[in-house]
Coordinates of C-alpha atoms and ligand atoms in Angstrom, one line a residue:
M10 CA 57.1 125.8 127.4
F11 CA 57.0 122.3 128.7
P12 CA 60.0 119.9 128.4
D13 CA 59.9 117.3 125.6
T14 CA 60.2 114.1 127.5
G15 CA 57.8 112.1 125.4
P16 CA 56.3 108.9 126.7
S17 CA 58.3 107.6 129.6
T18 CA 58.6 104.6 131.8
R19 CA 58.9 106.7 134.9
A20 CA 56.8 109.4 136.5
Y21 CA 57.6 113.0 135.8
G22 CA 58.1 115.5 138.5
S23 CA 54.4 116.2 138.2
T24 CA 51.7 113.8 139.2
R25 CA 50.6 113.5 135.6
G26 CA 53.0 110.8 134.4
F27 CA 52.5 107.1 134.8
F28 CA 53.7 104.0 133.1
S29 CA 51.2 101.6 131.8
C30 CA 52.4 98.1 131.8
R31 CA 54.5 95.7 133.9
G32 CA 58.2 96.4 133.6
R33 CA 60.8 93.8 132.4
R34 CA 63.3 92.4 134.8
R35 CA 66.8 91.1 133.8
R36 CA 67.8 87.8 135.2
S37 CA 71.1 86.1 135.3
G38 CA 72.3 82.5 135.7
S39 CA 75.6 80.9 136.6
S40 CA 75.4 77.7 134.4
W41 CA 73.9 76.7 131.1
I42 CA 71.4 74.5 132.9
V43 CA 70.2 77.5 134.8
G44 CA 70.3 79.4 131.6
M45 CA 68.2 76.9 129.8
L46 CA 65.8 76.7 132.6
L47 CA 65.6 80.4 132.6
A48 CA 65.2 80.6 128.9
A49 CA 62.4 78.1 129.0
G50 CA 60.9 80.0 131.8
F51 CA 61.3 83.2 129.9
F52 CA 59.6 81.9 126.8
G53 CA 56.8 80.6 129.0
M54 CA 56.6 84.1 130.5
V55 CA 56.4 85.9 127.2
S56 CA 52.9 84.5 126.5
A57 CA 51.9 84.8 130.2
A58 CA 53.3 88.3 130.4
R59 CA 51.7 89.7 127.3
A60 CA 49.6 92.6 128.4
K61 CA 46.0 91.7 128.7
V62 CA 44.8 95.3 129.1
H63 CA 44.7 97.3 125.9
W64 CA 43.9 100.7 127.3
V65 CA 42.4 102.5 130.3
W66 CA 41.0 106.0 130.8
S67 CA 39.0 107.9 133.4
G68 CA 36.3 110.5 133.4
A69 CA 32.9 111.6 134.9
V70 CA 35.0 112.9 137.9
T71 CA 33.2 114.9 140.6
S72 CA 34.3 115.6 144.1
E73 CA 33.3 112.1 145.2
T74 CA 32.9 109.9 142.2
A75 CA 34.7 108.9 139.0
V76 CA 34.4 106.3 136.2
V77 CA 37.3 104.2 134.9
K78 CA 36.9 102.2 131.7
A79 CA 39.4 99.7 130.2
R80 CA 39.6 97.2 127.4
V81 CA 41.0 93.7 128.1
D82 CA 41.6 90.6 126.1
K83 CA 38.4 88.8 125.1
G84 CA 38.1 85.7 127.3
V85 CA 39.5 87.4 130.4
R86 CA 37.1 86.9 133.3
Q87 CA 38.6 88.2 136.5
V88 CA 39.1 91.9 136.4
R89 CA 39.1 94.4 139.2
L90 CA 40.4 97.9 139.9
V91 CA 42.7 98.6 142.8
I92 CA 42.7 102.2 143.9
Q93 CA 44.7 104.2 146.5
A94 CA 45.0 107.8 147.4
R95 CA 48.4 109.0 146.3
K96 CA 49.2 110.4 149.8
G97 CA 48.8 107.0 151.3
G98 CA 45.9 105.3 152.9
A99 CA 44.5 101.8 152.4
E100 CA 44.0 100.3 149.0
S101 CA 40.5 99.5 148.0
H102 CA 38.9 97.6 145.2
S103 CA 36.1 98.0 142.7
P104 CA 34.0 96.0 142.9
T105 CA 34.5 95.8 146.7
S106 CA 34.3 92.1 146.6
G107 CA 34.7 89.7 143.7
F108 CA 35.4 90.8 140.1
T109 CA 33.9 92.7 137.2
I110 CA 33.1 90.6 134.1
P111 CA 34.0 92.3 130.9
D112 CA 31.4 92.7 128.2
A113 CA 31.5 90.7 125.0
A114 CA 34.0 93.2 123.5
G115 CA 36.3 93.0 126.6
I116 CA 35.3 96.4 128.0
V117 CA 35.0 96.9 131.7
T118 CA 33.5 99.8 133.6
F119 CA 34.3 100.8 137.2
S120 CA 32.0 103.3 138.8
L121 CA 33.8 104.7 141.8
E122 CA 31.9 106.2 144.7
S123 CA 32.7 107.6 148.2
L124 CA 36.0 109.1 147.1
Q125 CA 37.6 111.9 149.1
P126 CA 37.1 115.4 147.6
G127 CA 40.3 117.2 146.4
T128 CA 42.3 114.0 146.4
Q129 CA 44.8 112.5 143.9
Y130 CA 44.2 108.8 143.3
Q131 CA 46.3 106.2 141.5
Y132 CA 44.6 103.0 140.2
W133 CA 45.7 99.7 138.7
I134 CA 43.7 97.4 136.4
E135 CA 44.2 93.9 137.9
V136 CA 43.7 91.0 135.6
E137 CA 43.6 87.5 137.0
G138 CA 45.6 88.6 140.1
T139 CA 48.2 90.7 138.2
R140 CA 48.4 94.5 138.1
E141 CA 48.6 95.2 134.4
M142 CA 48.1 98.9 133.8
T143 CA 48.0 102.0 136.0
G144 CA 46.5 105.5 135.8
G145 CA 45.3 108.3 137.9
F146 CA 42.9 111.2 138.4
G147 CA 42.1 113.8 141.1
T148 CA 38.7 114.4 142.5
F149 CA 37.5 118.0 142.6
S150 CA 37.2 120.0 145.8
A151 CA 33.7 120.8 147.0
G152 CA 32.8 124.5 147.2
A153 CA 35.0 127.2 145.8
F154 CA 37.9 125.6 144.1
S155 CA 40.8 126.8 141.9
F156 CA 41.5 124.4 139.0
K157 CA 42.8 124.1 135.5
V158 CA 41.1 122.6 132.4
A159 CA 42.9 122.0 129.1
F160 CA 40.7 121.7 126.0
G161 CA 41.0 121.1 122.3
S162 CA 39.7 119.1 119.4
C163 CA 40.6 117.4 116.1
A164 CA 43.5 115.0 115.8
S165 CA 44.3 112.5 113.0
T166 CA 43.3 109.0 114.0
G167 CA 45.8 107.6 116.5
S168 CA 48.1 110.7 116.4
N169 CA 51.2 110.3 118.6
H170 CA 52.2 113.9 118.4
R171 CA 54.0 115.4 121.4
V172 CA 51.2 117.9 121.8
F173 CA 49.5 115.3 123.9
S174 CA 52.5 115.1 126.2
R175 CA 52.4 118.9 126.5
I176 CA 48.8 118.8 127.6
R177 CA 49.6 116.3 130.2
Q178 CA 52.6 118.3 131.4
A179 CA 50.4 121.4 131.8
N180 CA 48.9 119.5 134.7
P181 CA 45.2 120.1 134.0
D182 CA 42.6 118.7 136.4
L183 CA 40.5 117.8 133.4
F184 CA 40.9 117.5 129.6
I185 CA 37.9 118.5 127.6
H186 CA 37.9 117.0 124.1
L187 CA 35.5 118.8 121.9
G188 CA 35.3 116.3 119.1
D189 CA 37.0 114.8 116.1
F190 CA 38.7 112.3 118.5
H191 CA 39.5 110.5 115.2
Y192 CA 38.9 111.0 111.5
E193 CA 37.5 107.6 110.6
N194 CA 34.3 109.2 109.1
I195 CA 32.4 105.9 109.7
A196 CA 29.3 105.8 107.6
K197 CA 28.5 102.1 108.3
N198 CA 26.3 101.2 111.3
D199 CA 29.0 99.0 112.7
P200 CA 30.0 99.3 116.4
E201 CA 33.2 97.3 115.7
R202 CA 34.4 100.0 113.4
F203 CA 33.9 102.6 116.2
R204 CA 35.6 100.4 118.8
D205 CA 38.5 99.9 116.4
A206 CA 38.8 103.7 116.1
F207 CA 38.8 104.1 119.9
D208 CA 41.5 101.4 120.1
K209 CA 43.7 103.3 117.6
V210 CA 43.5 106.5 119.7
L211 CA 43.6 105.0 123.1
S212 CA 46.6 102.8 122.2
S213 CA 48.7 105.6 120.7
P214 CA 51.5 106.0 123.2
R215 CA 51.3 109.8 123.9
Q216 CA 47.5 110.0 123.8
A217 CA 47.3 106.8 126.0
E218 CA 49.5 108.4 128.6
L219 CA 47.5 111.6 128.6
Y220 CA 44.2 109.7 129.1
R221 CA 45.7 107.5 131.8
S222 CA 47.0 110.6 133.6
V223 CA 44.2 113.2 133.2
P224 CA 40.4 112.5 133.4
V225 CA 38.4 113.4 130.3
A226 CA 35.1 115.0 129.4
Y227 CA 34.6 114.2 125.7
I228 CA 31.8 115.3 123.3
W229 CA 31.9 114.3 119.6
D230 CA 31.8 116.4 116.5
D231 CA 31.2 115.1 112.9
H232 CA 34.2 112.9 112.0
D233 CA 34.0 110.8 115.2
Y234 CA 30.2 110.6 115.0
G235 CA 29.8 109.8 111.3
P236 CA 31.0 111.1 108.0
N237 CA 32.1 114.7 107.4
N238 CA 29.4 117.3 108.3
S239 CA 27.2 114.5 109.6
D240 CA 23.8 115.0 111.2
R241 CA 20.9 113.1 112.5
T242 CA 20.5 111.2 109.2
S243 CA 24.0 109.6 109.6
P244 CA 23.6 105.8 108.9
S245 CA 26.1 105.1 111.7
R246 CA 24.2 107.1 114.3
P247 CA 23.0 104.0 116.3
A248 CA 26.5 102.5 116.4
A249 CA 28.1 105.8 117.4
L250 CA 25.7 106.3 120.3
A251 CA 26.0 102.7 121.5
T252 CA 29.8 102.7 121.3
Y253 CA 30.1 106.1 123.0
Q254 CA 28.1 104.8 126.0
Q255 CA 30.1 101.5 126.0
V256 CA 33.7 103.0 125.7
V257 CA 33.7 106.5 127.0
P258 CA 33.8 107.4 130.7
H259 CA 31.0 110.1 130.6
Y260 CA 28.8 112.0 133.0
P261 CA 25.2 110.9 133.2
L262 CA 23.3 111.1 130.0
T263 CA 19.5 111.5 129.5
G264 CA 17.3 108.4 129.0
E265 CA 17.8 104.9 130.1
P266 CA 21.4 103.8 130.9
G267 CA 23.0 102.6 127.7
R268 CA 20.1 103.7 125.5
A269 CA 20.6 107.5 125.3
E270 CA 19.7 109.1 122.0
S271 CA 22.2 111.8 122.4
I272 CA 25.3 112.5 124.5
Q273 CA 24.8 116.0 126.1
Q274 CA 25.9 116.2 129.7
A275 CA 26.6 118.6 132.5
F276 CA 29.0 118.7 135.4
S277 CA 30.4 121.2 137.8
I278 CA 33.9 122.0 139.1
G279 CA 33.9 124.3 142.0
R280 CA 31.6 127.2 141.2
V281 CA 31.8 126.6 137.5
L282 CA 29.1 124.7 135.6
F283 CA 30.1 123.0 132.4
I284 CA 27.4 122.1 129.9
M285 CA 28.4 120.0 126.9
T286 CA 25.8 119.9 124.1
D287 CA 25.6 117.3 121.3
G288 CA 25.5 119.2 118.0
R289 CA 25.2 116.1 115.8
S290 CA 22.7 113.5 117.1
F291 CA 19.5 115.6 116.4
R292 CA 21.0 118.0 113.9
S293 CA 18.9 118.8 110.8
P294 CA 20.7 118.6 107.5
E295 CA 22.5 121.8 106.7
T296 CA 20.6 122.1 103.4
D297 CA 17.2 122.3 105.1
P298 CA 15.7 125.8 105.0
D299 CA 16.4 127.8 108.2
G300 CA 13.2 128.3 110.3
P301 CA 11.1 126.7 113.1
G302 CA 11.7 123.1 111.9
K303 CA 15.4 123.4 111.6
T304 CA 17.6 122.5 114.6
M305 CA 21.2 122.0 115.6
L306 CA 20.4 120.5 119.0
G307 CA 16.9 119.0 118.6
A308 CA 13.8 119.9 120.5
D309 CA 14.4 117.6 123.4
Q310 CA 18.0 118.8 123.9
V311 CA 16.9 122.4 123.7
V312 CA 14.4 121.7 126.5
W313 CA 17.2 119.9 128.5
F314 CA 19.6 122.8 127.9
K315 CA 17.2 125.4 129.0
T316 CA 16.1 123.5 132.1
R317 CA 19.7 122.9 133.1
L318 CA 20.5 126.6 132.7
A319 CA 17.4 127.6 134.7
T320 CA 18.6 125.2 137.5
A321 CA 22.0 126.7 137.3
V322 CA 20.6 130.1 138.1
E323 CA 19.0 128.7 141.3
E324 CA 22.2 126.9 142.1
D325 CA 24.0 130.2 141.9
Y326 CA 27.0 129.2 139.7
A327 CA 29.6 132.0 139.3
L328 CA 30.3 131.0 135.7
I329 CA 28.6 128.7 133.1
A330 CA 30.9 127.2 130.4
W331 CA 29.0 126.0 127.4
V332 CA 31.0 123.4 125.5
N333 CA 29.6 123.8 122.0
S334 CA 31.8 122.2 119.4
V335 CA 31.0 124.3 116.3
P336 CA 31.3 128.1 115.6
W337 CA 28.7 130.2 117.4
I338 CA 30.0 133.4 115.8
T339 CA 29.6 133.4 112.1
W340 CA 29.7 135.7 109.2
E341 CA 26.3 136.7 108.0
N342 CA 25.0 134.5 105.2
K343 CA 28.2 132.5 105.1
K344 CA 26.6 129.1 105.4
A345 CA 27.9 125.6 104.9
E346 CA 30.7 126.0 107.5
D347 CA 29.3 123.6 110.1
G348 CA 28.5 126.4 112.5
W349 CA 25.4 128.2 113.7
E350 CA 24.9 130.4 110.7
S351 CA 22.7 127.8 109.0
Y352 CA 20.7 127.4 112.3
S353 CA 20.3 131.0 113.1
R354 CA 16.7 130.8 114.2
E355 CA 17.7 128.4 117.0
R356 CA 20.7 130.5 117.8
T357 CA 18.5 133.5 118.3
E358 CA 16.1 131.4 120.4
L359 CA 19.0 130.4 122.7
A360 CA 20.5 133.9 122.8
D361 CA 17.2 135.3 123.9
Y362 CA 16.8 132.7 126.5
F363 CA 20.3 133.4 128.0
K364 CA 19.3 137.0 128.2
Q365 CA 15.9 136.3 129.7
L366 CA 17.6 134.2 132.4
G367 CA 20.2 137.0 133.0
I368 CA 23.1 134.7 132.5
T369 CA 24.7 136.1 129.3
S370 CA 27.1 138.1 131.5
R371 CA 28.4 134.9 133.3
M372 CA 28.8 132.6 130.4
V373 CA 31.7 131.5 128.2
V374 CA 31.6 129.3 125.1
L375 CA 34.3 126.7 124.5
S376 CA 34.5 125.5 120.9
G377 CA 36.5 123.4 118.5
D378 CA 35.8 122.2 114.9
A379 CA 37.6 125.0 113.1
H380 CA 41.3 124.1 113.1
M381 CA 42.4 127.3 114.7
V382 CA 42.7 129.0 118.1
A383 CA 40.4 132.0 118.2
M384 CA 39.2 134.3 121.0
D385 CA 36.4 136.8 121.2
D386 CA 35.8 138.9 124.3
G387 CA 32.0 139.0 123.7
S388 CA 32.2 141.8 121.1
Y389 CA 30.8 139.6 118.3
S390 CA 28.8 136.9 120.1
N391 CA 25.5 138.7 120.7
Y392 CA 22.7 137.2 118.7
A393 CA 19.8 138.2 120.9
S394 CA 16.9 139.5 118.8
D395 CA 16.8 142.9 120.7
R396 CA 20.6 143.4 120.8
K397 CA 21.8 147.0 120.5
A398 CA 24.8 148.1 118.5
G399 CA 28.0 147.5 120.5
E400 CA 26.2 145.4 123.2
K401 CA 28.6 142.6 124.2
A402 CA 27.5 139.0 125.0
F403 CA 29.9 136.3 126.3
P404 CA 33.5 135.4 125.4
V405 CA 34.1 132.6 122.9
V406 CA 37.3 130.5 122.7
H407 CA 38.1 128.1 119.9
S408 CA 40.8 125.6 120.5
A409 CA 42.0 123.3 117.7
P410 CA 43.6 121.4 116.0
L411 CA 45.3 119.0 118.3
D412 CA 47.0 117.5 115.3
R413 CA 45.4 118.3 111.9
Y414 CA 45.6 120.6 108.9
P415 CA 44.7 124.2 109.7
S416 CA 41.5 126.0 108.8
T417 CA 39.5 129.0 109.9
K418 CA 35.7 129.2 110.3
G419 CA 33.3 131.8 111.6
G420 CA 34.1 135.1 113.0
P421 CA 34.9 137.9 113.4
Y422 CA 36.8 137.3 116.7
S423 CA 38.0 140.3 118.7
K424 CA 41.4 138.8 119.3
G425 CA 41.7 137.3 115.9
T426 CA 42.7 133.7 115.0
V427 CA 45.9 131.6 114.9
A428 CA 45.6 128.9 112.3
G429 CA 48.5 128.2 110.0
W430 CA 49.5 127.7 106.5
N431 CA 47.3 125.2 104.7
L432 CA 48.3 125.4 101.0
L433 CA 47.6 121.9 99.6
W434 CA 47.3 120.7 103.2
L435 CA 51.1 120.2 103.4
K436 CA 51.6 120.7 107.1
K437 CA 49.6 119.8 110.1
E438 CA 49.3 122.1 113.1
Q439 CA 49.0 121.4 116.8
R440 CA 47.4 123.6 119.4
F441 CA 45.5 123.4 122.7
T442 CA 44.2 125.9 125.3
T443 CA 44.2 126.0 129.0
M444 CA 41.4 127.6 131.2
E445 CA 42.7 128.3 134.6
I446 CA 40.3 129.3 137.3
Q447 CA 41.3 131.1 140.5
D448 CA 38.4 131.3 142.9
D449 CA 38.5 132.8 146.4
G450 CA 34.8 132.2 146.9
N451 CA 33.9 135.8 146.1
A452 CA 35.8 136.8 143.0
L453 CA 36.6 134.3 140.3
T454 CA 39.2 134.9 137.6
V455 CA 39.6 132.9 134.5
F456 CA 42.8 132.8 132.5
F457 CA 42.7 131.5 128.9
Q458 CA 46.0 130.7 127.2
G459 CA 46.5 129.1 123.8
F460 CA 49.6 127.0 123.2
D461 CA 51.3 125.5 120.2
G462 CA 52.3 121.9 119.8
S463 CA 55.7 122.5 121.6
G464 CA 53.9 124.0 124.6
R465 CA 54.8 127.6 123.8
P466 CA 52.2 130.1 124.7
L467 CA 50.6 131.8 121.7
E468 CA 51.1 135.5 122.3
R469 CA 47.8 136.9 121.1
M470 CA 45.7 134.0 122.3
Q471 CA 45.2 134.9 125.9
M472 CA 42.2 136.4 127.7
V473 CA 41.3 137.1 131.3
M474 CA 37.7 137.1 132.7
H475 CA 37.0 138.7 136.1
C476 CA 33.8 137.5 137.6
S477 CA 32.0 138.7 140.7
E478 CA 28.4 139.3 141.6
H479 CA 27.3 137.3 138.6
V480 CA 29.0 139.6 136.1
C481 CA 32.1 138.7 134.2
E482 CA 34.3 141.2 132.3
A483 CA 36.7 139.9 129.7
E484 CA 40.0 141.8 129.1
Ligands
LIG507 FE1 38.1 118.7 113.0

């Protein structure tokens, strides 16, 4: 269990606590004249000292690169990022000379290169010569690397629940958000609505502190892409895509910069490849008849996914973590649950491809959507067309909700589910999961552990995978 310290103005014992804005200083005077002058100065300072940076977060971290995005007041012209390795060393700037000019919405992007692998960095957003907001991230080590990822999905818009502090205090190297970053259900094609939603989340104190402290990899689900159960027909699709590329620090997308038609992305940490697919941008309506024309990922993304997997085999990754928001394991004929049951033709196509490539035994699926923690050791995840009775596939781990009413979907799951009581939606639940990798370069062990909102480990929600020689066994 992690201590409940909440948002704080000082760093915690760990490296994952930062304060965001400039601190106040008390002043004193010995005469009323001095007092008046100070008062005048103080009131003058109030407007000058008003924070001009609304939020900042980082992502797209590799062993040598990272992206930091921030939102500043409209009209601000001179913005740059100051960065320094935590263990000392010289400060450097991005851009290296001059300043970045924010876009029309006040959003600035810093693409950092030539960083040192395996190094903790602190950064400051400097506005017109004043350091306004700070944050940090750590680059990944090159080669075999032991690390920790936290993951989860689904929080009411702007939630300030302490679960976000618990995630930060778990000291992950990365936080993977699997969608429902907010529940604005935006049906109008209006980028401003999406930016407002991001503002609400990224300005919420405990979430803001998490995102300043831990880099993110974020893929959307339905409520943060469009309306409930949204698909490629969502009227807000263009605005969702444009705003994601503008606001979110993400790994490279397909297509021209800023004009991607979907947000799938891949990145590696040590000997683990993470592939995040976009289950919304090309998704056929759920009510379409299942068959060759019906798709969850879209034809282009399926090609991209298969190509990335084939490359992964050549690159010899020890483990492939597929970040797939919605339930892969589903009860037969129980459709309309957002998961793969209604897209079973495409599910079989993918399962057959995993098997053909010989990677089924070194995959794990990370999911959200259903507001539960659930774990399956591979007993129920095999959808290959030639599967035999009792033939296992890969483990599946669901992690949700971060702060939302409980629900269960899909299954069965070999280790069951932890959801909660949802009569009349009276009580929200909070959960997250950590994925800790220990890798000595030969054997790689993965520890999954689910937590409640107080940071207490969920007893049944734990699983260990032992990987060596391209074969993983889940306990
Ligand atoms: Fe959700």
